[in-house]
Amino acid sequence: MNRETPNERWRPTATTWLAGSLVVGGAALAVLSTGWFLLLSALGTFGPGVLRETGWLRDKDELQLRAAHRAGYHAYLVCGIAAFVSLAYFQSGVPDVGDSQNLALLFAVLLWCTWFLSALLSYWGPRKTAARILTAFGTFWIALMIINSIQLEWSGAAALLVQSLPAVPLFLLAWTSPRWPRTTGILLLVLSAFTLMLLAEPSEKNTGLVEQVIRVLLFFGPLLACGVSLLSVRGGDDYDDDGLAGDQR
Amino acid sequence: MKARHDIRNAVRRHRLIRDMTQNELAELLGVTRQTVLSIEKGKYTPSIALALRLAEVFDVSVETLFQLKKENDNE
């Protein structure tokens, strides 16, 4: 038996470290060498779940397991619907997207995104999930700008600051989501609609359609999910989702 | 029908009476602090085993900690 002890602040367990290393390492090796290394990523992604279901790994408590099971059901529903939509699309004689590799990637992304978002929303609740996802998006944007600046010609700190400005509304919404969840939810829906317009490019011949859908899923999906879930937060809760202000009493 | 609207609990009250933090209670129960928080807020109805462990920690009956809400109860 392998059980975590509760921590005051979340820290990655050995399982998380190992699984994360397999996912990242597998993806990196797949790019550098052969695609078969993606199986390592699959092992890191699904291995812990398989071990938990077979009883070999007992590192999650009942709420975490319930959130994971519920998320798995949601991922089954979403991917099932997507599979039938895809089948109907291909059976209906429309021009072939000719992109079977990215189609497989699309289903993997859809499965993982649905599962991940559902698990977070079930376990943390809407406010905390939205705050953390928005913070992660903002941090990712800034990191991307820094990496771009390093790889391309350095254009100065001022230029980097300007390029990082799109992260500001994300951090702002992360701050407002625990305090004014419904207002933030509406703003997130507006932001996700804007993101959708930005990412979705019309294409006459359906070229790159699957890639577009993946991009939309990865950026639009979390914002939409957070926005919709924040709208469902009831007013009049006595205290925050988890004591974001540090309350443990 | 969502379970969280059907059951009311007194976990937070009993925890505060005993001057316990959520972390301390979580450690005694073998769960995470988030689970304790979710139970207290009524967002999660624990399993029978966890409910019994809670009752044991507080030295009260399960019925003292968890009650069914009546239809005309205000939330």
Coordinates of C-alpha atoms in Angstrom, one line a residue:
Chain A
M1 CA 0.0 0.0 0.0
N2 CA 1.3 3.4 -0.8
R3 CA -0.7 6.3 0.7
E4 CA 0.1 9.9 0.7
T5 CA -0.1 11.9 3.8
P6 CA -2.1 15.1 3.6
N7 CA 0.0 18.2 3.1
E8 CA -0.7 21.8 4.1
R9 CA 0.4 22.8 0.6
W10 CA 0.2 20.4 -2.4
R11 CA 3.5 18.9 -3.2
P12 CA 4.1 16.4 -6.1
T13 CA 4.4 12.8 -4.9
A14 CA 6.9 10.3 -6.2
T15 CA 4.1 8.9 -8.4
T16 CA 3.5 12.4 -9.9
W17 CA 7.2 13.0 -10.5
L18 CA 7.7 9.6 -12.2
A19 CA 4.6 9.9 -14.3
G20 CA 5.4 13.5 -15.3
S21 CA 8.9 12.5 -16.3
L22 CA 7.6 9.7 -18.4
V23 CA 5.1 12.0 -20.2
V24 CA 7.6 14.8 -20.8
G25 CA 10.5 12.5 -21.6
G26 CA 8.4 10.4 -23.9
A27 CA 7.2 13.4 -25.8
A28 CA 10.7 14.8 -26.1
L29 CA 12.2 11.5 -27.3
A30 CA 9.3 11.1 -29.8
V31 CA 10.3 14.5 -31.4
L32 CA 14.0 13.7 -31.3
S33 CA 13.9 10.1 -32.2
T34 CA 11.0 7.8 -33.1
G35 CA 7.3 8.2 -32.5
W36 CA 7.2 5.0 -30.6
F37 CA 8.5 6.9 -27.5
L38 CA 5.0 8.3 -27.2
L39 CA 4.2 5.0 -25.6
L40 CA 6.3 6.3 -22.6
S41 CA 4.0 9.3 -22.4
A42 CA 1.0 7.0 -22.5
L43 CA 2.6 5.0 -19.7
G44 CA 3.0 8.1 -17.6
T45 CA -0.5 9.3 -18.4
F46 CA -2.5 6.2 -17.9
G47 CA -0.2 4.0 -15.8
P48 CA -1.0 5.4 -12.4
G49 CA -4.7 5.1 -13.2
V50 CA -4.4 1.5 -14.1
L51 CA -2.4 0.8 -11.0
R52 CA -5.1 2.5 -8.9
E53 CA -7.9 0.6 -10.5
T54 CA -6.2 -2.7 -9.9
G55 CA -5.4 -1.8 -6.3
W56 CA -1.7 -1.7 -6.6
L57 CA -1.5 2.0 -5.9
R58 CA -3.5 3.7 -3.1
D59 CA -2.3 7.2 -3.1
K60 CA -5.6 9.0 -3.6
D61 CA -8.4 9.5 -1.1
E62 CA -12.1 8.8 -1.9
L63 CA -12.8 12.4 -3.2
Q64 CA -9.9 12.3 -5.5
L65 CA -10.9 8.9 -6.8
R66 CA -14.5 10.0 -7.3
A67 CA -13.4 13.1 -9.2
A68 CA -11.2 10.9 -11.4
H69 CA -14.0 8.4 -12.1
R70 CA -16.4 11.1 -12.9
A71 CA -13.9 12.8 -15.2
G72 CA -13.4 9.5 -16.9
Y73 CA -17.1 9.2 -17.6
H74 CA -17.2 12.7 -18.9
A75 CA -14.2 12.0 -21.2
Y76 CA -16.0 8.9 -22.4
L77 CA -19.2 10.9 -23.3
V78 CA -17.3 13.7 -25.0
C79 CA -14.9 11.4 -27.0
G80 CA -17.8 9.1 -27.9
I81 CA -19.8 11.9 -29.3
A82 CA -16.7 13.2 -31.1
A83 CA -16.1 9.8 -32.6
F84 CA -19.6 9.5 -34.0
V85 CA -19.5 13.0 -35.4
S86 CA -16.2 12.2 -37.1
L87 CA -17.6 8.9 -38.4
A88 CA -20.7 10.7 -39.8
Y89 CA -18.4 13.4 -41.3
F90 CA -16.2 10.8 -43.1
Q91 CA -19.2 8.7 -44.2
S92 CA -21.0 11.7 -45.7
G93 CA -18.7 12.2 -48.6
V94 CA -17.3 15.6 -47.7
P95 CA -13.7 16.2 -48.7
D96 CA -11.2 14.1 -46.8
V97 CA -9.1 16.1 -44.3
G98 CA -6.3 13.7 -45.1
D99 CA -4.7 14.1 -41.7
S100 CA -5.0 10.8 -39.9
Q101 CA -2.0 11.4 -37.6
N102 CA -3.5 14.7 -36.3
L103 CA -6.9 13.0 -36.0
A104 CA -5.4 10.6 -33.6
L105 CA -3.8 13.4 -31.8
L106 CA -7.1 15.3 -31.7
F107 CA -8.8 12.4 -29.9
A108 CA -5.9 12.1 -27.4
V109 CA -6.1 15.9 -26.7
L110 CA -9.9 15.8 -26.4
L111 CA -9.7 12.8 -24.0
W112 CA -7.1 14.3 -21.8
C113 CA -8.5 17.9 -21.8
T114 CA -12.0 16.7 -20.8
W115 CA -10.7 14.4 -18.2
F116 CA -8.3 17.0 -16.7
L117 CA -10.8 19.8 -16.6
S118 CA -13.6 17.7 -15.2
A119 CA -11.3 16.2 -12.5
L120 CA -10.1 19.7 -11.4
L121 CA -13.6 21.1 -11.4
S122 CA -14.9 18.2 -9.3
Y123 CA -12.0 18.3 -6.8
W124 CA -11.2 21.9 -6.5
G125 CA -14.4 23.5 -7.5
P126 CA -15.0 26.3 -10.1
R127 CA -13.3 29.2 -8.4
K128 CA -10.0 27.6 -7.5
T129 CA -9.8 25.7 -10.8
A130 CA -10.4 28.9 -12.8
A131 CA -7.9 30.9 -10.8
R132 CA -5.2 28.2 -11.3
I133 CA -5.9 27.6 -15.0
L134 CA -5.8 31.4 -15.7
T135 CA -2.6 31.8 -13.7
A136 CA -1.1 28.9 -15.6
F137 CA -2.2 30.4 -19.0
G138 CA -0.7 33.8 -18.0
T139 CA 2.6 32.2 -16.9
F140 CA 2.7 30.1 -20.0
W141 CA 2.3 33.2 -22.2
I142 CA 5.1 35.1 -20.4
A143 CA 7.4 32.0 -20.6
L144 CA 6.6 31.8 -24.3
M145 CA 7.5 35.4 -24.9
I146 CA 10.8 35.0 -23.0
I147 CA 11.7 32.0 -25.0
N148 CA 10.8 33.7 -28.2
S149 CA 13.0 36.7 -27.3
I150 CA 15.9 34.5 -26.5
Q151 CA 15.6 32.5 -29.7
L152 CA 15.0 35.4 -32.0
E153 CA 17.0 38.7 -31.8
W154 CA 16.7 40.3 -28.4
S155 CA 14.6 43.4 -28.8
G156 CA 14.9 44.8 -25.3
A157 CA 13.1 44.6 -22.0
A158 CA 10.5 47.1 -23.0
A159 CA 9.5 45.0 -26.1
L160 CA 9.3 41.9 -23.9
L161 CA 7.1 43.8 -21.4
V162 CA 4.7 44.8 -24.2
Q163 CA 4.6 41.3 -25.6
S164 CA 3.7 40.0 -22.1
L165 CA 0.8 42.4 -21.7
P166 CA -1.8 39.8 -22.9
A167 CA -1.0 37.9 -19.8
V168 CA -2.3 40.8 -17.6
P169 CA -6.0 40.1 -18.1
L170 CA -5.5 36.5 -17.4
F171 CA -3.8 37.2 -14.1
L172 CA -6.5 39.8 -13.3
L173 CA -9.3 37.2 -14.0
A174 CA -7.4 34.7 -11.9
W175 CA -7.6 37.2 -9.0
T176 CA -11.3 38.1 -9.5
S177 CA -12.6 34.5 -10.0
P178 CA -12.7 33.6 -6.3
R179 CA -14.2 37.0 -5.4
W180 CA -16.7 37.7 -8.1
P181 CA -17.2 34.3 -9.8
R182 CA -20.2 35.1 -11.9
T183 CA -18.8 38.3 -13.3
T184 CA -15.5 36.6 -14.1
G185 CA -17.5 33.8 -15.7
I186 CA -19.1 36.2 -18.1
L187 CA -15.8 37.8 -18.9
L188 CA -14.3 34.4 -19.5
L189 CA -17.0 33.5 -21.9
V190 CA -16.3 36.8 -23.8
L191 CA -12.6 36.0 -23.7
S192 CA -13.1 32.5 -25.0
A193 CA -15.3 33.7 -27.8
F194 CA -12.5 36.1 -28.7
T195 CA -10.0 33.3 -28.5
L196 CA -12.2 31.2 -30.8
M197 CA -12.4 33.9 -33.4
L198 CA -8.6 34.4 -33.2
L199 CA -7.7 30.7 -33.5
A200 CA -10.4 29.5 -36.0
E201 CA -9.4 30.4 -39.5
P202 CA -11.8 29.6 -42.3
S203 CA -10.4 27.2 -44.8
E204 CA -12.0 26.3 -48.2
K205 CA -10.4 22.9 -48.6
N206 CA -10.4 21.8 -44.9
T207 CA -6.7 21.8 -44.9
G208 CA -5.2 21.9 -41.5
L209 CA -8.7 21.6 -40.0
V210 CA -7.7 19.0 -37.4
E211 CA -4.7 21.1 -36.3
Q212 CA -7.0 24.1 -35.9
V213 CA -9.5 22.1 -33.8
I214 CA -6.6 21.0 -31.6
R215 CA -5.4 24.6 -31.1
V216 CA -9.0 25.7 -30.4
L217 CA -9.5 22.9 -27.9
L218 CA -6.3 23.6 -26.0
F219 CA -6.9 27.3 -25.6
F220 CA -10.6 27.8 -26.0
G221 CA -11.7 24.7 -24.1
P222 CA -10.3 25.5 -20.7
L223 CA -11.5 29.1 -20.8
L224 CA -15.0 28.1 -21.8
A225 CA -15.2 25.3 -19.2
C226 CA -14.0 27.7 -16.5
G227 CA -16.4 30.4 -17.6
V228 CA -19.5 28.2 -17.7
S229 CA -18.6 26.6 -14.3
L230 CA -18.1 30.0 -12.6
L231 CA -21.6 31.0 -13.7
S232 CA -23.0 28.1 -11.7
V233 CA -21.4 29.3 -8.4
R234 CA -24.1 30.1 -5.9
G235 CA -24.0 33.4 -4.2
G236 CA -24.0 33.4 -0.4
D237 CA -21.4 30.8 0.2
D238 CA -20.0 31.6 3.6
Y239 CA -16.4 31.1 2.7
D240 CA -14.2 30.5 -0.3
D241 CA -13.8 27.1 -2.1
D242 CA -10.8 26.2 -0.1
G243 CA -9.7 29.1 1.9
L244 CA -7.7 30.9 -0.8
A245 CA -7.0 33.4 1.9
G246 CA -5.3 30.7 3.9
D247 CA -8.1 29.8 6.2
Q248 CA -7.7 26.3 7.6
R249 CA -10.2 26.7 10.5
Chain B
M1 CA -31.1 15.2 -7.8
K2 CA -27.7 16.3 -6.5
A3 CA -26.6 14.6 -3.2
R4 CA -25.1 17.8 -1.8
H5 CA -28.6 19.3 -1.4
D6 CA -30.0 16.3 0.5
I7 CA -27.7 16.0 3.4
R8 CA -26.6 18.6 6.0
N9 CA -23.6 18.0 8.2
A10 CA -22.1 19.4 11.4
V11 CA -18.5 18.4 10.7
R12 CA -17.2 22.0 10.7
R13 CA -19.0 22.8 14.0
H14 CA -17.6 19.7 15.7
R15 CA -14.1 20.4 14.4
L16 CA -14.1 23.9 15.7
I17 CA -15.4 22.8 19.1
R18 CA -12.4 20.6 19.3
D19 CA -10.1 23.4 18.1
M20 CA -8.8 21.4 15.1
T21 CA -7.6 22.7 11.8
Q22 CA -8.8 21.1 8.6
N23 CA -5.3 19.7 8.1
E24 CA -5.3 18.0 11.5
L25 CA -8.7 16.5 10.9
A26 CA -7.6 15.4 7.4
E27 CA -4.5 13.7 8.8
L28 CA -6.5 11.8 11.4
L29 CA -8.9 10.6 8.7
G30 CA -6.3 9.8 6.2
V31 CA -7.7 12.1 3.5
T32 CA -6.6 15.4 2.0
R33 CA -7.5 18.8 3.4
Q34 CA -9.5 19.5 0.2
T35 CA -11.7 16.5 1.1
V36 CA -12.4 17.8 4.6
L37 CA -13.2 21.2 3.1
S38 CA -15.6 19.7 0.5
I39 CA -17.4 17.7 3.2
E40 CA -17.8 20.8 5.4
K41 CA -19.2 22.9 2.6
G42 CA -21.6 20.2 1.7
K43 CA -20.1 19.7 -1.7
Y44 CA -19.2 16.1 -1.1
T45 CA -21.1 13.4 0.8
P46 CA -18.5 11.0 2.3
S47 CA -18.7 7.3 2.1
I48 CA -20.1 5.3 5.0
A49 CA -16.6 4.3 6.0
L50 CA -15.4 7.9 6.1
A51 CA -18.5 9.1 7.9
L52 CA -17.9 6.4 10.5
R53 CA -14.3 7.5 10.9
L54 CA -15.5 11.1 11.3
A55 CA -17.9 10.0 14.0
E56 CA -15.2 8.1 15.7
V57 CA -12.8 11.0 15.7
F58 CA -15.4 13.3 17.2
D59 CA -16.7 10.6 19.5
V60 CA -20.3 11.2 18.4
S61 CA -22.8 9.2 16.4
V62 CA -23.0 9.4 12.6
E63 CA -26.6 10.8 12.9
T64 CA -25.2 13.6 15.0
L65 CA -22.9 14.6 12.2
F66 CA -25.1 14.0 9.2
Q67 CA -28.9 14.6 8.8
L68 CA -31.2 14.4 5.9
K69 CA -32.6 17.8 4.9
K70 CA -36.3 18.0 5.0
E71 CA -38.0 19.4 1.8
N72 CA -39.0 22.7 3.3
D73 CA -35.6 23.4 4.9
N74 CA -33.9 26.5 3.9
E75 CA -30.4 26.0 2.6

